[in-house]
Coordinates of C-alpha atoms and ligand atoms in Angstrom, one line a residue:
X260 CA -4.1 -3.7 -24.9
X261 CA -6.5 -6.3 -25.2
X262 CA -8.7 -7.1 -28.5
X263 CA -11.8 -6.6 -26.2
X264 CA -10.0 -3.1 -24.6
X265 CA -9.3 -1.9 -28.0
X266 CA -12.3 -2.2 -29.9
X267 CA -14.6 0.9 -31.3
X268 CA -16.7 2.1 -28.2
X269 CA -15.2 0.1 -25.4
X270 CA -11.7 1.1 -23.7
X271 CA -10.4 4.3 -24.1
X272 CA -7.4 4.6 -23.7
X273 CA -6.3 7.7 -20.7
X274 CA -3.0 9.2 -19.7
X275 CA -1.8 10.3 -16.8
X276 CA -4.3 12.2 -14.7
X277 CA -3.4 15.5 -13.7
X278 CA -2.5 15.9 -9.9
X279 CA -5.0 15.8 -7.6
X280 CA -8.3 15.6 -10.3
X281 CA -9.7 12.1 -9.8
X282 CA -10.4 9.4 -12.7
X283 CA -13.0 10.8 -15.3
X284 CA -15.6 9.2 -16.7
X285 CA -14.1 8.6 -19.4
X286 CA -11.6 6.7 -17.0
X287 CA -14.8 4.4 -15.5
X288 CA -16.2 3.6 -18.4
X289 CA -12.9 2.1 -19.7
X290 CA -12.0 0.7 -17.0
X291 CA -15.9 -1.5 -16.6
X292 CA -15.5 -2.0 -20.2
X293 CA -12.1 -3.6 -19.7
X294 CA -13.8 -6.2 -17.2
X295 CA -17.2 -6.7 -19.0
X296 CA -15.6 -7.1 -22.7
X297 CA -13.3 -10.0 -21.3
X298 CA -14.0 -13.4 -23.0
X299 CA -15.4 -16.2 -20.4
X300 CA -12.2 -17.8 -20.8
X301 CA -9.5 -15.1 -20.1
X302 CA -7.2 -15.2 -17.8
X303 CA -7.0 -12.1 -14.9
X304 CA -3.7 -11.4 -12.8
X305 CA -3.8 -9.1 -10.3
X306 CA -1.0 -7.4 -8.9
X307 CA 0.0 -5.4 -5.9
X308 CA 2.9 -3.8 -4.5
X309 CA 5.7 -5.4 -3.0
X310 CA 5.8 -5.6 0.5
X311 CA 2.3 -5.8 0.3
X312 CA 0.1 -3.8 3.1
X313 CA -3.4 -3.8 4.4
X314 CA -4.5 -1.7 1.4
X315 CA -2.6 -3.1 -1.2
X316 CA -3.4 -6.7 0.6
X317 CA -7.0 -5.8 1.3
X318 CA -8.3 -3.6 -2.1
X319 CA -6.6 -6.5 -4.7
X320 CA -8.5 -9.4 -2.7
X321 CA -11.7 -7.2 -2.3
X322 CA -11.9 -6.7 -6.0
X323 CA -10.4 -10.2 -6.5
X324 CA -13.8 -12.3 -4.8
X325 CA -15.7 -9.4 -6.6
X326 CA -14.5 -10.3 -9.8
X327 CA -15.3 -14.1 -9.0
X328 CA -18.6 -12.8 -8.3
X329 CA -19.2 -11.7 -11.9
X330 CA -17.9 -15.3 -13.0
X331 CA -14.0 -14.6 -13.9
X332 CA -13.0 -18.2 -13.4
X333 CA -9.3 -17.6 -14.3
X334 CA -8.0 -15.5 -11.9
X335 CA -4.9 -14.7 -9.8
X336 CA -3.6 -12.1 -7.4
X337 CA -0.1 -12.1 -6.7
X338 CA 2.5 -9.5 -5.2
X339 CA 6.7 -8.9 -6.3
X340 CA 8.7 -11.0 -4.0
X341 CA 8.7 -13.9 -1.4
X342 CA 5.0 -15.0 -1.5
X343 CA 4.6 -14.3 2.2
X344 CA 2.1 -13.5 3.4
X345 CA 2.4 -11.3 6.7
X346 CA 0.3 -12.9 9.5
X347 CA -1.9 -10.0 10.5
X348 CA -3.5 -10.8 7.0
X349 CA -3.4 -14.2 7.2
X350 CA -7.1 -14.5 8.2
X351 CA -8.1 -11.9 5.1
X352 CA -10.9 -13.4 2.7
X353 CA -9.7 -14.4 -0.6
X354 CA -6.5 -15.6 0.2
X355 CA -7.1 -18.5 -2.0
X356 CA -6.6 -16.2 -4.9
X357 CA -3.2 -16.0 -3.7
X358 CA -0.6 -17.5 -6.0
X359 CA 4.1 -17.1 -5.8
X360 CA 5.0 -14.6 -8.4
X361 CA 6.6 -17.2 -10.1
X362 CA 3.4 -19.0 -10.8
X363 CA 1.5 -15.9 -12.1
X364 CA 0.2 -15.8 -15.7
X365 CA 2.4 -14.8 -18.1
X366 CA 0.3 -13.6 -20.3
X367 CA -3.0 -12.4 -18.3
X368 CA -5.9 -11.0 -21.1
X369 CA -6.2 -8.5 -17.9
X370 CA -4.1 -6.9 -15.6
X371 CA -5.4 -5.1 -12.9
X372 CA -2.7 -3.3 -10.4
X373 CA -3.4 -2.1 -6.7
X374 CA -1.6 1.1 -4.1
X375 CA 1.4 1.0 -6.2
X376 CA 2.5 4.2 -7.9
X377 CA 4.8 3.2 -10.3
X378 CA 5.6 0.4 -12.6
X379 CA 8.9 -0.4 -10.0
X380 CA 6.4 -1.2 -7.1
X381 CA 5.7 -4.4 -9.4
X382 CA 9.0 -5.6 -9.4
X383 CA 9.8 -8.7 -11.5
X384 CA 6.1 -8.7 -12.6
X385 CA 5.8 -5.3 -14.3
X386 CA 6.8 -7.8 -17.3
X387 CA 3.2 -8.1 -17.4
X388 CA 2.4 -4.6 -18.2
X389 CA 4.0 -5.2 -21.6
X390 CA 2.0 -8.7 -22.8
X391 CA -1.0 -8.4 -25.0
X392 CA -3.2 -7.8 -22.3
X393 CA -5.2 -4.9 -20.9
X394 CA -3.3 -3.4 -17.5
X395 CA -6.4 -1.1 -15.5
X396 CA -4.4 0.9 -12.9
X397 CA -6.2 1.5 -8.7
X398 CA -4.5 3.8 -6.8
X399 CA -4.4 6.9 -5.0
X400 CA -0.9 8.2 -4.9
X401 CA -0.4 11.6 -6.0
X402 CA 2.9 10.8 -7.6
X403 CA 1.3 8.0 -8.9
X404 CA 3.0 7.7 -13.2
X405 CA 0.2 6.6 -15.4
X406 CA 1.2 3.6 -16.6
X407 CA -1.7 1.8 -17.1
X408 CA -3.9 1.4 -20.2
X409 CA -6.5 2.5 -18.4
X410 CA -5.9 4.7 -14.6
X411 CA -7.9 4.8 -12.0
X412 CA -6.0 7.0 -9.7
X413 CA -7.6 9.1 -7.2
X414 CA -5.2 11.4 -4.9
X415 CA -7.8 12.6 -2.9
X416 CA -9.1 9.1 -1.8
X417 CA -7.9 8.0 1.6
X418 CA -7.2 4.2 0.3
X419 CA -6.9 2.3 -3.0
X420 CA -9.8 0.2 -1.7
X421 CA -12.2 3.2 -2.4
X422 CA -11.2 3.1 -5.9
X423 CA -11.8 -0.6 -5.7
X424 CA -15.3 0.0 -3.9
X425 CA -16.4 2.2 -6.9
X426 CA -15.5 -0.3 -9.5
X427 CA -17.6 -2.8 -8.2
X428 CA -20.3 -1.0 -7.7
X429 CA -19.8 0.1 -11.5
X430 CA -19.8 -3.3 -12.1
X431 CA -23.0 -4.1 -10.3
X432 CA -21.3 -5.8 -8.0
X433 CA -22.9 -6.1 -4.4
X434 CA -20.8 -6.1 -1.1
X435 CA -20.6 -9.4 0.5
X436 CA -19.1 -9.8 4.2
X437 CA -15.9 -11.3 2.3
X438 CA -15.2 -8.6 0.2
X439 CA -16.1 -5.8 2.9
X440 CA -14.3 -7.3 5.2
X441 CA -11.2 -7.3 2.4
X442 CA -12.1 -3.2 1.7
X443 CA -12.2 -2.8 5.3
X444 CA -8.9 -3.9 6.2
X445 CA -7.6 -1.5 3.4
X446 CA -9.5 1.6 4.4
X447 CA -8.8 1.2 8.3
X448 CA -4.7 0.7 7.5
X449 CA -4.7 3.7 5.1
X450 CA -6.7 6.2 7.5
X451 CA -5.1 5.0 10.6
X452 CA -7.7 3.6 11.6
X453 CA -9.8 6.6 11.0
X454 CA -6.9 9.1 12.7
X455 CA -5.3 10.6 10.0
X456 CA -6.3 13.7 7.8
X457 CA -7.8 11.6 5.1
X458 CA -10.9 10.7 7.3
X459 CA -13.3 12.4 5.5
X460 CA -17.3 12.0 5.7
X461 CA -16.8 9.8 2.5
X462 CA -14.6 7.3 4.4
X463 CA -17.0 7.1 7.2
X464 CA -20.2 6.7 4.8
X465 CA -17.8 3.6 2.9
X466 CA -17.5 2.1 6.5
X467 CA -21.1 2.0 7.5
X468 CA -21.3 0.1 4.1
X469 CA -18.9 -2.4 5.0
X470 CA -19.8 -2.8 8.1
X471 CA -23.5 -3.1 7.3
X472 CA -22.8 -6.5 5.4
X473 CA -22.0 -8.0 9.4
X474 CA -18.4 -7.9 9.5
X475 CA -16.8 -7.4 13.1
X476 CA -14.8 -4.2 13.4
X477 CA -13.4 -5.5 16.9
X478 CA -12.2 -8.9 15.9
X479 CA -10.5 -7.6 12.5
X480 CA -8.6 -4.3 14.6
X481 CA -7.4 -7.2 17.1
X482 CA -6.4 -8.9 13.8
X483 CA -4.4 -6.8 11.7
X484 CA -3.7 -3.9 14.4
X485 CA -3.3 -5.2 17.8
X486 CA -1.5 -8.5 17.9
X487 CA 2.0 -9.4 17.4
X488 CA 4.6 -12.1 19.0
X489 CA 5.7 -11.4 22.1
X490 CA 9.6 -11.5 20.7
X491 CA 8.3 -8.4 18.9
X492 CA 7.6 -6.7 21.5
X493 CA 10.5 -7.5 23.4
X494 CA 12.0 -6.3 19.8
X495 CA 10.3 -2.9 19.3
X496 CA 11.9 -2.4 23.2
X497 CA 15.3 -2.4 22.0
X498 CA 14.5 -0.6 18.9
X499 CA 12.9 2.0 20.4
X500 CA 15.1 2.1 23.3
X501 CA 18.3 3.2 20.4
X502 CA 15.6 6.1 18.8
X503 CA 17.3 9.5 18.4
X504 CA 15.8 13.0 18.4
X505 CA 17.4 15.6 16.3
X506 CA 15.1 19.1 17.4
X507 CA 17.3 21.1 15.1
X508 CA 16.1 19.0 12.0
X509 CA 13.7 19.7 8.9
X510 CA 14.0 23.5 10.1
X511 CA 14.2 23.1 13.3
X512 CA 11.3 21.1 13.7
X513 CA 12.8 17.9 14.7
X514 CA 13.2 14.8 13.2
X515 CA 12.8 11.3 15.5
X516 CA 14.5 8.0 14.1
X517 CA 15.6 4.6 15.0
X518 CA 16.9 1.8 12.8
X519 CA 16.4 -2.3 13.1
X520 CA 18.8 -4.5 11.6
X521 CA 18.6 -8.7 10.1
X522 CA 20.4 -9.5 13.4
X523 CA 17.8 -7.7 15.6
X524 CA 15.3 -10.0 13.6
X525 CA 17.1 -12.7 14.0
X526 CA 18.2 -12.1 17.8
X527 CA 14.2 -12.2 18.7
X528 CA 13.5 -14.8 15.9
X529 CA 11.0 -12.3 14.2
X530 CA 9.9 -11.6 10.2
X531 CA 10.3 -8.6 8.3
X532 CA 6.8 -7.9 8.7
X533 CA 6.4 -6.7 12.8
X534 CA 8.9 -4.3 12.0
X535 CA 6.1 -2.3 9.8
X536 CA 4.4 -1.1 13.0
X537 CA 7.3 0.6 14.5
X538 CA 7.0 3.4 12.7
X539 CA 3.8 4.6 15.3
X540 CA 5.5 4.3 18.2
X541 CA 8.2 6.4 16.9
X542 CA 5.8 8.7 15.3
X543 CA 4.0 10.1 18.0
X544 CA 7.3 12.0 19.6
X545 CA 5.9 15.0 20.0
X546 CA 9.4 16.9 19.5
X547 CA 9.5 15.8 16.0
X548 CA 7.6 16.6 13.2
X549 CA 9.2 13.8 11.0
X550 CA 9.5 10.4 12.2
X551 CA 11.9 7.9 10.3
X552 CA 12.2 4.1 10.9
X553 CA 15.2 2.7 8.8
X554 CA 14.8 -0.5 8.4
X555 CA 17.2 -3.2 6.7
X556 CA 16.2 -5.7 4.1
X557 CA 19.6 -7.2 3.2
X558 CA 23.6 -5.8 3.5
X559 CA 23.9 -2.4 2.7
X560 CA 20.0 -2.5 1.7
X561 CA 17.0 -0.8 3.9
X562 CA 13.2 0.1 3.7
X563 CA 12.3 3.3 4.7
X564 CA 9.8 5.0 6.2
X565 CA 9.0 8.8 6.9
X566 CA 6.0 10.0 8.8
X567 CA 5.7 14.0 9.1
X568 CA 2.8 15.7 11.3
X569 CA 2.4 18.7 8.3
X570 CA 5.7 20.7 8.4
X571 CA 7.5 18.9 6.0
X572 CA 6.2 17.0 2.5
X573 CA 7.7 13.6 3.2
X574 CA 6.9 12.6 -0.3
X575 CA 9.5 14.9 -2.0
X576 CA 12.5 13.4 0.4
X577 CA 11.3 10.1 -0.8
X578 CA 10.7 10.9 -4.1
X579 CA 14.4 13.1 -4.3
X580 CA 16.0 9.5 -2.7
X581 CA 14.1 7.0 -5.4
X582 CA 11.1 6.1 -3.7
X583 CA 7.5 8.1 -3.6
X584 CA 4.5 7.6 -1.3
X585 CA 2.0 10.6 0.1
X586 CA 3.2 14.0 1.6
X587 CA 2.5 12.6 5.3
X588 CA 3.5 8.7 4.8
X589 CA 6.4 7.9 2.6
X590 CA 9.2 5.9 1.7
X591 CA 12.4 4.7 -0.1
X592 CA 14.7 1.9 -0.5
X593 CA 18.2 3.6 1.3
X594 CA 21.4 2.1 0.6
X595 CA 25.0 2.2 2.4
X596 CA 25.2 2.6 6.3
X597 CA 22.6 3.4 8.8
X598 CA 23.9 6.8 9.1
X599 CA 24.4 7.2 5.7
X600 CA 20.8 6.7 4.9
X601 CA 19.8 9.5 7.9
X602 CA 22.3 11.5 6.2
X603 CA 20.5 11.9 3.1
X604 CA 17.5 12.2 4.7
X605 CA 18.6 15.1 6.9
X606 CA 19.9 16.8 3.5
X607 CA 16.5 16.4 2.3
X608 CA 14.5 18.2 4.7
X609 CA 15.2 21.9 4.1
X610 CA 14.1 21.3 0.5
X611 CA 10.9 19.6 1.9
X612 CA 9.3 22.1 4.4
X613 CA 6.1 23.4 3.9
X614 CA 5.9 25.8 6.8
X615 CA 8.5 28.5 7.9
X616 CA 11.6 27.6 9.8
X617 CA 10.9 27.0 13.5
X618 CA 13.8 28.4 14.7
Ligands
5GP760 P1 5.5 2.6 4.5 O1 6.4 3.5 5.3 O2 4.2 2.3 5.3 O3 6.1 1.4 4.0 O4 5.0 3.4 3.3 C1 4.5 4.7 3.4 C2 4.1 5.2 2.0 O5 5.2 5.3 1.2 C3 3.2 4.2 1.2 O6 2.2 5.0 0.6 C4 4.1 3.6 0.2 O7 3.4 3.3 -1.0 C5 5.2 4.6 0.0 N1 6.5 3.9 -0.1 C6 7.1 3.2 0.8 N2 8.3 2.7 0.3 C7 8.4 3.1 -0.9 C8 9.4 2.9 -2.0 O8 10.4 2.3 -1.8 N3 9.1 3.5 -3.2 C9 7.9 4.2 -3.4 N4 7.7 4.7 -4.6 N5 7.0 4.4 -2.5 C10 7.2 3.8 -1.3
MN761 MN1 -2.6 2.8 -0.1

């Protein structure tokens, strides 16, 4: 806690929000008072998950130039890991708050953290959750822990950045073209670009916002969505080409997978990153309610990903493997073979359905 968060009348501090109930008021009022008490001189770090995506990427930097818009001079955003930045977000607004982990303030008077659920999503910088300062939590993972001072975590919002978008305007904070085009990027990666389930009137009435400040929809889709190397493509054609469809998985119905190794990587002379979008070509099998992409990160090491269509919680066969994420979108750090990563996976399933057997 800071001095400023734990003085009479300004932060209180909140616990873990039940499932599902958004932040209170209580939870806003903490939060703004975190921000407004800060002294002109303290230093800000904000952090989002490792392996950063479009709303992790996109909600942090939003908030970022909207904090530098209210005068924090001392301020950094930062992410676990190689500070690599994956090129689809290489044209994001803000990126000058950028700095390596290893360069982030040890001992921020503020921390604010972005779309990650737990304290482990920080990586080596959840040491900064412990220092004297204030941690304010954005998020909207169910599963999310609590582990904030203060917690804004909303289950029911379709991205972190509509979190973000509230604080701000809490904060009197008015959307420029930077930071909507920031907010944007997070609330079109997190809805599927206004596909998935979460697309509610709310997300459409925060895009006419955003868009209203003049940003341009078309260039920033072509951007972040629709452009990769050609070796990537030539890449997700042998990846996709080795997929395998299992109809008498997750209760007989089906699970879809493929798997991508270093050498594929390095065969097509491709980063980490294009292997991110794989997961939607292999999602849309229409055998398969679940959709895997296993992907590896080092020896014996792989990222996961599980996409279901609504007959299995994808979340609890993360969560029962070490990892978390959102009943439809989820994922886990697998370890051991290729197979032996599907193989737990597979065991997983029947424990996971949320509609009757479709045998
Ligand atoms: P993706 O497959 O796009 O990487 O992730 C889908 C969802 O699962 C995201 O909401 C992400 O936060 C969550 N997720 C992915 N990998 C992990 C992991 O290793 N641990 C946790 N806790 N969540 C993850
Ligand atoms: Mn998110």
């Amino acid at each position: 806690m800071t001095d400023a968060a734990s003085q009479p009348g300004s932060a209180v501090v909140t616990a873990a929000p039940p499932a599902d109930a958004g932040p209170t008021e209580a939870d806003w009022t903490a939060a703004v008072a975190a921000v407004r008490q800060l002294p002109a001189d303290a230093r800000v770090l904000l952090i989002c998950h490792v392996n950063p995506d479009g709303d992790a990427l996109g909600s942090m930097l939003g908030f970022g130039l909207g904090l530098r818009r209210l005068g924090v001079r001392r301020l950094q955003a930062t992410f676990p890991g190689p500070p690599e930045v994956p090129e689809p977000f290489r044209g994001l607004p803000g990126l000058d708050l950028l700095v390596p982990a290893t360069e982030a303030y040890p001992d921020p008077e503020l921390v604010v953290c972005f779309d990650a659920a737990s304290e482990s999503r920080l990586g080596e910088l959840a040491d900064r959750l412990t220092g004297a300062g204030a941690a304010v939590v954005l998020d909207h993972h169910a599963s999310n822990t609590g582990f904030g001072d203060v917690n804004l975590v909303d289950p029911r919002a379709a991205a972190t950045s509509v979190v973000a978008e509230e604080l701000l305007a809490r904060l009197d904070v008015p959307l420029d073209a930077g930071i909507a085009e920031c907010l944007y990027v997070a609330l079109t990666t997190d809805t599927g670009s206004f596909r998935f389930e979460a697309t509610t009137p709310a997300v459409h009435q925060m895009a006419a916002r955003l868009l209203a400040t003049g940003i341009r929809p078309g260039d920033i889709s072509r951007r972040v969505f629709d452009t990769r190397p050609f070796g990537a493509v030539r890449l997700f054609g042998e990846v996709l080409g080795r997929a395998r469809l299992e109809p008498a998985a997750a209760g007989g119905h089906g699970l879809v997978w493929t798997y991508a190794t270093q050498d594929d990587l390095a065969r097509h002379d491709q980063r980490p990153y294009v292997l991110e979008a794989l997961i939607d070509s292999v999602r849309c099998t229409a055998e398969a309610d679940v959709s895997c992409v296993v992907k590896q990160t080092t020896t014996g090491e792989w990222a996961v990903s599980l996409r279901s269509k609504g007959a299995v919680d994808v979340s609890r066969v993360a969560v029962a493997l070490g990892g978390g994420g959102h009943r439809f979108a989820a994922g886990f750090t697998g370890r051991g073979t290729v197979d032996e990563v599907v193989d737990g996976i597979r065991a997983e399933l029947p424990g996971a359905l949320l509609k009757p057997t479709n045998a």
